[in-house]
PDB file of C-alpha atoms in Angstrom:
ATOM      1  CA  MET A  26      10.327  59.839  89.449  1.00 41.00           C
ATOM      2  CA  GLN A  27       7.713  57.532  87.907  1.00 46.00           C
ATOM      3  CA  GLU A  28       5.749  60.514  86.586  1.00 55.00           C
ATOM      4  CA  ASN A  29       8.889  61.978  85.009  1.00 84.00           C
ATOM      5  CA  LEU A  30       9.586  58.652  83.322  1.00 88.00           C
ATOM      6  CA  ARG A  31       6.031  58.485  81.987  1.00 88.00           C
ATOM      7  CA  GLU A  32       6.355  62.037  80.663  1.00 88.00           C
ATOM      8  CA  ARG A  33       9.646  61.212  78.956  1.00 89.00           C
ATOM      9  CA  ILE A  34       8.130  58.178  77.249  1.00 92.00           C
ATOM     10  CA  LEU A  35       5.016  60.157  76.338  1.00 91.00           C
ATOM     11  CA  LYS A  36       7.075  62.926  74.716  1.00 86.00           C
ATOM     12  CA  GLN A  37       9.157  60.395  72.762  1.00 89.00           C
ATOM     13  CA  LEU A  38       6.144  58.487  71.444  1.00 92.00           C
ATOM     14  CA  ARG A  39       4.178  61.646  70.651  1.00 89.00           C
ATOM     15  CA  SER A  40       7.146  63.029  68.717  1.00 85.00           C
ATOM     16  CA  GLU A  41       7.544  59.778  66.774  1.00 87.00           C
ATOM     17  CA  ILE A  42       3.870  59.771  65.820  1.00 89.00           C
ATOM     18  CA  ILE A  43       3.257  63.403  64.937  1.00 85.00           C
ATOM     19  CA  SER A  44       6.510  63.668  62.949  1.00 80.00           C
ATOM     20  CA  GLY A  45       5.676  60.553  60.930  1.00 80.00           C
ATOM     21  CA  GLU A  46       8.515  58.389  62.259  1.00 84.00           C
ATOM     22  CA  SER A  47       5.785  55.986  63.390  1.00 87.00           C
ATOM     23  CA  PRO A  48       3.287  56.117  60.490  1.00 84.00           C
ATOM     24  CA  PRO A  49      -0.393  55.135  60.674  1.00 86.00           C
ATOM     25  CA  GLY A  50      -0.775  51.430  61.300  1.00 88.00           C
ATOM     26  CA  THR A  51       2.370  51.113  63.429  1.00 91.00           C
ATOM     27  CA  LEU A  52       1.708  48.758  66.327  1.00 94.00           C
ATOM     28  CA  TYR A  53       3.129  49.478  69.780  1.00 95.00           C
ATOM     29  CA  SER A  54       3.375  46.447  72.052  1.00 94.00           C
ATOM     30  CA  VAL A  55       3.644  47.384  75.721  1.00 95.00           C
ATOM     31  CA  PRO A  56       6.009  44.508  76.667  1.00 94.00           C
ATOM     32  CA  ALA A  57       8.178  45.001  73.559  1.00 94.00           C
ATOM     33  CA  LEU A  58       8.400  48.762  74.038  1.00 94.00           C
ATOM     34  CA  SER A  59       9.168  48.320  77.734  1.00 94.00           C
ATOM     35  CA  ALA A  60      12.021  45.964  76.881  1.00 94.00           C
ATOM     36  CA  GLU A  61      13.321  48.324  74.204  1.00 93.00           C
ATOM     37  CA  LEU A  62      13.334  51.280  76.618  1.00 91.00           C
ATOM     38  CA  ASN A  63      14.513  49.123  79.538  1.00 92.00           C
ATOM     39  CA  VAL A  64      11.673  50.281  81.802  1.00 92.00           C
ATOM     40  CA  SER A  65       8.704  48.633  83.494  1.00 92.00           C
ATOM     41  CA  THR A  66       5.433  48.224  81.633  1.00 93.00           C
ATOM     42  CA  THR A  67       3.520  50.666  83.863  1.00 92.00           C
ATOM     43  CA  PRO A  68       4.854  54.017  82.526  1.00 92.00           C
ATOM     44  CA  VAL A  69       4.708  52.692  78.954  1.00 94.00           C
ATOM     45  CA  ARG A  70       1.073  51.634  79.299  1.00 94.00           C
ATOM     46  CA  GLU A  71       0.168  54.952  80.972  1.00 93.00           C
ATOM     47  CA  ALA A  72       1.832  56.924  78.163  1.00 93.00           C
ATOM     48  CA  LEU A  73       0.036  54.921  75.469  1.00 95.00           C
ATOM     49  CA  LEU A  74      -3.308  55.297  77.248  1.00 94.00           C
ATOM     50  CA  GLU A  75      -2.817  59.068  77.308  1.00 92.00           C
ATOM     51  CA  LEU A  76      -2.025  59.037  73.598  1.00 93.00           C
ATOM     52  CA  ALA A  77      -5.169  56.977  73.052  1.00 93.00           C
ATOM     53  CA  ASN A  78      -7.192  59.659  74.854  1.00 90.00           C
ATOM     54  CA  THR A  79      -5.944  62.229  72.332  1.00 86.00           C
ATOM     55  CA  GLY A  80      -6.725  59.972  69.370  1.00 87.00           C
ATOM     56  CA  LEU A  81      -3.123  59.443  68.237  1.00 91.00           C
ATOM     57  CA  VAL A  82      -3.292  55.696  68.899  1.00 93.00           C
ATOM     58  CA  GLU A  83      -6.097  53.199  69.352  1.00 94.00           C
ATOM     59  CA  PRO A  84      -6.102  50.045  71.508  1.00 94.00           C
ATOM     60  CA  VAL A  85      -5.943  46.707  69.734  1.00 94.00           C
ATOM     61  CA  ARG A  86      -7.220  43.833  71.841  1.00 90.00           C
ATOM     62  CA  ASN A  87      -4.429  41.518  73.055  1.00 88.00           C
ATOM     63  CA  ARG A  88      -1.866  43.215  70.817  1.00 91.00           C
ATOM     64  CA  GLY A  89      -1.186  46.740  72.068  1.00 94.00           C
ATOM     65  CA  PHE A  90      -1.862  50.136  70.506  1.00 95.00           C
ATOM     66  CA  ARG A  91      -1.950  51.022  66.818  1.00 94.00           C
ATOM     67  CA  VAL A  92      -1.124  54.475  65.445  1.00 93.00           C
ATOM     68  CA  SER A  93      -4.430  55.775  64.099  1.00 90.00           C
ATOM     69  CA  ARG A  94      -5.059  56.998  60.557  1.00 86.00           C
ATOM     70  CA  PRO A  95      -7.020  60.271  60.610  1.00 86.00           C
ATOM     71  CA  THR A  96      -9.284  61.359  57.784  1.00 87.00           C
ATOM     72  CA  LYS A  97      -8.840  64.535  55.752  1.00 89.00           C
ATOM     73  CA  LYS A  98     -11.996  65.901  57.422  1.00 92.00           C
ATOM     74  CA  GLN A  99     -10.553  65.256  60.884  1.00 91.00           C
ATOM     75  CA  LEU A 100      -7.363  67.054  59.875  1.00 91.00           C
ATOM     76  CA  HIS A 101      -9.362  70.040  58.617  1.00 94.00           C
ATOM     77  CA  ASP A 102     -11.415  70.134  61.825  1.00 95.00           C
ATOM     78  CA  LEU A 103      -8.213  70.199  63.868  1.00 94.00           C
ATOM     79  CA  PHE A 104      -6.958  73.177  61.892  1.00 96.00           C
ATOM     80  CA  ASP A 105     -10.268  74.953  62.461  1.00 97.00           C
ATOM     81  CA  MET A 106     -10.051  74.390  66.210  1.00 97.00           C
ATOM     82  CA  ARG A 107      -6.410  75.460  66.374  1.00 96.00           C
ATOM     83  CA  ASP A 108      -7.198  78.624  64.424  1.00 97.00           C
ATOM     84  CA  LEU A 109     -10.061  79.442  66.780  1.00 97.00           C
ATOM     85  CA  LEU A 110      -8.278  78.716  70.039  1.00 97.00           C
ATOM     86  CA  GLU A 111      -4.810  80.037  69.230  1.00 97.00           C
ATOM     87  CA  LEU A 112      -6.083  83.347  67.916  1.00 97.00           C
ATOM     88  CA  GLN A 113      -8.292  83.787  70.975  1.00 97.00           C
ATOM     89  CA  ALA A 114      -5.308  83.051  73.205  1.00 96.00           C
ATOM     90  CA  ALA A 115      -3.309  85.685  71.304  1.00 96.00           C
ATOM     91  CA  LYS A 116      -6.079  88.273  71.765  1.00 96.00           C
ATOM     92  CA  LEU A 117      -6.093  87.689  75.514  1.00 96.00           C
ATOM     93  CA  MET A 118      -2.301  87.765  75.628  1.00 95.00           C
ATOM     94  CA  MET A 119      -2.211  91.150  73.914  1.00 95.00           C
ATOM     95  CA  ASP A 120      -4.916  92.507  76.234  1.00 92.00           C
ATOM     96  CA  ASN A 121      -2.968  91.279  79.270  1.00 85.00           C
ATOM     97  CA  ALA A 122       0.387  92.529  77.937  1.00 76.00           C
ATOM     98  CA  SER A 123       2.078  89.823  80.001  1.00 78.00           C
ATOM     99  CA  CYS A 124       4.181  87.861  77.504  1.00 87.00           C
ATOM    100  CA  ASP A 125       7.850  87.104  78.258  1.00 88.00           C
ATOM    101  CA  THR A 126       9.332  87.866  74.839  1.00 94.00           C
ATOM    102  CA  GLU A 127      12.880  87.093  75.941  1.00 95.00           C
ATOM    103  CA  MET A 128      11.854  83.499  76.576  1.00 95.00           C
ATOM    104  CA  LEU A 129      10.129  83.450  73.173  1.00 96.00           C
ATOM    105  CA  ARG A 130      13.333  84.672  71.512  1.00 97.00           C
ATOM    106  CA  GLU A 131      15.250  81.798  73.082  1.00 97.00           C
ATOM    107  CA  TYR A 132      12.724  79.314  71.673  1.00 98.00           C
ATOM    108  CA  ALA A 133      12.856  81.093  68.297  1.00 98.00           C
ATOM    109  CA  ARG A 134      16.650  80.663  68.241  1.00 98.00           C
ATOM    110  CA  GLU A 135      16.208  76.960  69.052  1.00 98.00           C
ATOM    111  CA  ILE A 136      13.738  76.663  66.173  1.00 98.00           C
ATOM    112  CA  GLU A 137      16.201  78.339  63.815  1.00 98.00           C
ATOM    113  CA  GLN A 138      19.035  76.073  64.957  1.00 98.00           C
ATOM    114  CA  ALA A 139      16.874  72.964  64.510  1.00 97.00           C
ATOM    115  CA  VAL A 140      16.008  73.986  60.945  1.00 97.00           C
ATOM    116  CA  ASN A 141      19.679  74.672  60.175  1.00 97.00           C
ATOM    117  CA  ASP A 142      20.568  71.253  61.584  1.00 97.00           C
ATOM    118  CA  ASP A 143      17.709  69.555  59.696  1.00 94.00           C
ATOM    119  CA  ASP A 144      16.542  68.167  63.066  1.00 93.00           C
ATOM    120  CA  VAL A 145      12.769  67.754  62.834  1.00 89.00           C
ATOM    121  CA  ARG A 146      12.387  66.422  66.365  1.00 87.00           C
ATOM    122  CA  ALA A 147      14.246  69.392  67.858  1.00 91.00           C
ATOM    123  CA  TYR A 148      12.136  71.696  65.679  1.00 93.00           C
ATOM    124  CA  LEU A 149       8.919  70.177  67.040  1.00 89.00           C
ATOM    125  CA  ILE A 150      10.061  70.458  70.656  1.00 90.00           C
ATOM    126  CA  ALA A 151      11.132  74.096  70.302  1.00 95.00           C
ATOM    127  CA  ASP A 152       8.028  75.040  68.311  1.00 95.00           C
ATOM    128  CA  ARG A 153       5.774  73.421  70.927  1.00 93.00           C
ATOM    129  CA  SER A 154       7.560  75.333  73.713  1.00 95.00           C
ATOM    130  CA  PHE A 155       7.224  78.614  71.787  1.00 97.00           C
ATOM    131  CA  HIS A 156       3.478  78.280  71.305  1.00 96.00           C
ATOM    132  CA  ASP A 157       2.891  76.862  74.779  1.00 96.00           C
ATOM    133  CA  ALA A 158       4.463  80.052  76.166  1.00 96.00           C
ATOM    134  CA  LEU A 159       2.089  82.124  74.010  1.00 95.00           C
ATOM    135  CA  PHE A 160      -0.905  80.182  75.297  1.00 96.00           C
ATOM    136  CA  ALA A 161       0.188  80.540  78.915  1.00 95.00           C
ATOM    137  CA  ALA A 162       0.523  84.308  78.447  1.00 95.00           C
ATOM    138  CA  SER A 163      -3.212  84.467  77.677  1.00 95.00           C
ATOM    139  CA  GLY A 164      -3.867  84.212  81.408  1.00 94.00           C
ATOM    140  CA  ASN A 165      -6.606  81.625  80.767  1.00 95.00           C
ATOM    141  CA  GLU A 166      -5.257  78.307  82.006  1.00 95.00           C
ATOM    142  CA  LEU A 167      -8.080  76.208  80.555  1.00 97.00           C
ATOM    143  CA  LEU A 168      -7.737  77.849  77.155  1.00 97.00           C
ATOM    144  CA  ALA A 169      -3.957  77.350  77.248  1.00 96.00           C
ATOM    145  CA  GLN A 170      -4.318  73.658  78.095  1.00 95.00           C
ATOM    146  CA  THR A 171      -6.959  73.097  75.412  1.00 96.00           C
ATOM    147  CA  ALA A 172      -4.997  74.921  72.706  1.00 96.00           C
ATOM    148  CA  LEU A 173      -1.887  72.876  73.488  1.00 93.00           C
ATOM    149  CA  ALA A 174      -3.905  69.653  73.513  1.00 90.00           C
ATOM    150  CA  PHE A 175      -5.176  70.354  69.996  1.00 91.00           C
ATOM    151  CA  ARG A 176      -1.644  71.100  68.796  1.00 91.00           C
ATOM    152  CA  ASP A 177      -0.530  67.779  70.274  1.00 86.00           C
ATOM    153  CA  ARG A 178      -3.203  65.964  68.268  1.00 86.00           C
ATOM    154  CA  MET A 179      -1.959  67.423  64.994  1.00 85.00           C
ATOM    155  CA  ARG A 180      -0.213  64.882  62.767  1.00 83.00           C
ATOM    156  CA  LEU A 181       2.545  66.511  60.770  1.00 84.00           C
ATOM    157  CA  PHE A 182       2.190  64.508  57.568  1.00 85.00           C
ATOM    158  CA  GLY A 183       4.697  65.629  54.963  1.00 87.00           C
ATOM    159  CA  ILE A 184       6.855  67.672  57.332  1.00 90.00           C
ATOM    160  CA  ARG A 185       9.932  65.999  55.824  1.00 88.00           C
ATOM    161  CA  SER A 186       8.755  66.505  52.238  1.00 89.00           C
ATOM    162  CA  GLY A 187      10.226  69.240  50.059  1.00 92.00           C
ATOM    163  CA  ALA A 188       7.237  71.468  50.791  1.00 94.00           C
ATOM    164  CA  GLY A 189       7.462  70.653  54.495  1.00 93.00           C
ATOM    165  CA  ILE A 190      11.148  71.555  54.691  1.00 94.00           C
ATOM    166  CA  ASP A 191      10.506  74.807  52.825  1.00 96.00           C
ATOM    167  CA  ARG A 192       7.674  75.621  55.234  1.00 96.00           C
ATOM    168  CA  GLN A 193       9.930  74.977  58.239  1.00 96.00           C
ATOM    169  CA  ARG A 194      12.480  77.410  56.847  1.00 97.00           C
ATOM    170  CA  GLU A 195       9.787  79.991  56.176  1.00 97.00           C
ATOM    171  CA  SER A 196       8.459  79.652  59.721  1.00 97.00           C
ATOM    172  CA  VAL A 197      11.805  80.627  61.264  1.00 98.00           C
ATOM    173  CA  GLU A 198      11.376  84.292  60.348  1.00 97.00           C
ATOM    174  CA  GLU A 199       7.684  84.129  61.281  1.00 98.00           C
ATOM    175  CA  HIS A 200       8.537  83.245  64.879  1.00 98.00           C
ATOM    176  CA  TYR A 201      10.796  86.288  65.167  1.00 98.00           C
ATOM    177  CA  ARG A 202       8.126  88.442  63.495  1.00 98.00           C
ATOM    178  CA  ILE A 203       5.531  87.215  66.006  1.00 98.00           C
ATOM    179  CA  ILE A 204       7.768  88.437  68.826  1.00 97.00           C
ATOM    180  CA  ASP A 205       8.305  91.818  67.148  1.00 97.00           C
ATOM    181  CA  LEU A 206       4.552  92.312  66.736  1.00 97.00           C
ATOM    182  CA  ILE A 207       3.912  91.431  70.383  1.00 96.00           C
ATOM    183  CA  GLU A 208       6.500  93.940  71.546  1.00 95.00           C
ATOM    184  CA  ALA A 209       5.078  96.591  69.208  1.00 95.00           C
ATOM    185  CA  GLY A 210       1.538  95.953  70.416  1.00 94.00           C
ATOM    186  CA  GLU A 211       0.356  95.290  66.845  1.00 96.00           C
ATOM    187  CA  LYS A 212      -2.599  93.073  67.720  1.00 96.00           C
ATOM    188  CA  ASP A 213      -4.332  92.981  64.319  1.00 97.00           C
ATOM    189  CA  GLU A 214      -1.113  92.240  62.414  1.00 98.00           C
ATOM    190  CA  LEU A 215      -0.229  89.553  64.938  1.00 98.00           C
ATOM    191  CA  LEU A 216      -3.577  87.808  64.441  1.00 98.00           C
ATOM    192  CA  LYS A 217      -3.156  87.896  60.656  1.00 98.00           C
ATOM    193  CA  LEU A 218       0.308  86.384  60.902  1.00 98.00           C
ATOM    194  CA  LEU A 219      -0.777  83.674  63.356  1.00 98.00           C
ATOM    195  CA  HIS A 220      -3.670  82.728  61.069  1.00 98.00           C
ATOM    196  CA  TYR A 221      -1.218  82.288  58.185  1.00 98.00           C
ATOM    197  CA  HIS A 222       1.308  80.575  60.489  1.00 97.00           C
ATOM    198  CA  ILE A 223      -1.299  77.919  61.308  1.00 97.00           C
ATOM    199  CA  ARG A 224      -3.231  77.439  58.063  1.00 97.00           C
ATOM    200  CA  SER A 225      -0.289  77.432  55.651  1.00 96.00           C
ATOM    201  CA  TRP A 226       0.603  73.950  56.894  1.00 95.00           C
ATOM    202  CA  GLU A 227      -2.814  72.504  56.017  1.00 95.00           C
ATOM    203  CA  PRO A 228      -2.321  71.870  52.266  1.00 95.00           C
ATOM    204  CA  ILE A 229       1.052  70.232  52.981  1.00 94.00           C
ATOM    205  CA  PHE A 230      -0.388  67.886  55.599  1.00 91.00           C
ATOM    206  CA  ALA A 231      -3.533  67.188  53.560  1.00 91.00           C
ATOM    207  CA  ALA A 232      -1.575  66.237  50.426  1.00 90.00           C
ATOM    208  CA  ALA A 233       0.692  63.881  52.373  1.00 86.00           C
ATOM    209  CA  LEU A 234      -2.282  62.366  54.207  1.00 86.00           C
ATOM    210  CA  GLU A 235      -4.052  61.689  50.915  1.00 86.00           C
ATOM    211  CA  LYS A 236      -0.897  60.065  49.542  1.00 83.00           C
ATOM    212  CA  ASP A 237      -0.662  57.833  52.638  1.00 74.00           C
ATOM    213  CA  ALA A 238      -4.352  56.926  52.379  1.00 72.00           C
ATOM    214  CA  LEU A 239      -3.883  55.955  48.722  1.00 79.00           C
ATOM    215  CA  ARG A 240      -0.951  53.682  49.619  1.00 75.00           C
ATOM    216  CA  HIS A 241      -3.051  52.124  52.376  1.00 67.00           C
ATOM    217  CA  ARG A 242      -5.966  51.450  49.994  1.00 72.00           C
ATOM    218  CA  LYS A 243      -3.649  49.854  47.424  1.00 75.00           C
ATOM    219  CA  LYS A 244      -2.081  47.664  50.110  1.00 71.00           C
ATOM    220  CA  ARG A 245      -5.479  46.470  51.323  1.00 71.00           C
ATOM    221  CA  THR A 246      -6.522  45.725  47.750  1.00 73.00           C
ATOM    222  CA  LEU A 247      -3.432  43.592  47.180  1.00 71.00           C
ATOM    223  CA  GLU A 248      -3.978  41.740  50.451  1.00 70.00           C
ATOM    224  CA  SER A 249      -7.630  40.977  49.746  1.00 64.00           C
TER     225      SER A 249
END
């Protein structure tokens, strides 16, 4: 029961951070968040410590945890690692021929519905489930866990911008195409599509991150 509560809080906070609802610099106080969620401090602290281990937040002495502000280089490195790991997982999946495409289609429909409803949080949950299923189908548990961990560290700056919304809409058909290529056994085409599926988000996130960094620099200048 306690573990389930921690997981629920972890998922909520992770979603808030990676979707930009809690922007860089946001401070999470364990007592305040516990009171807001009407839970004890233990699962809240455990969830924030796990987020700190992934680099999404950083501890602030006697105050709580602050949402971290990644650099453009860190963002690029994350994309490199995702590209490497997710394509390797796809290669293994195709070699194993063990992917449950019916489950993927259900997630793809959830992604489509979330985009139609303009529900970014639902989109993120369904998209994470879709790709987690792909990783699991690789048959390499450590690779699957690592690939998912890198996805969970990705900050989706600009996902609500015009370019971000357009990219969400574009990705709907890509998820269905991924399934079709798996079923057809088209390994090379699948890898090409997954590479595009991952890297096409990078310029959107990078532009929004730079915009946020500029605002942060201006704010610090005014405060100094």
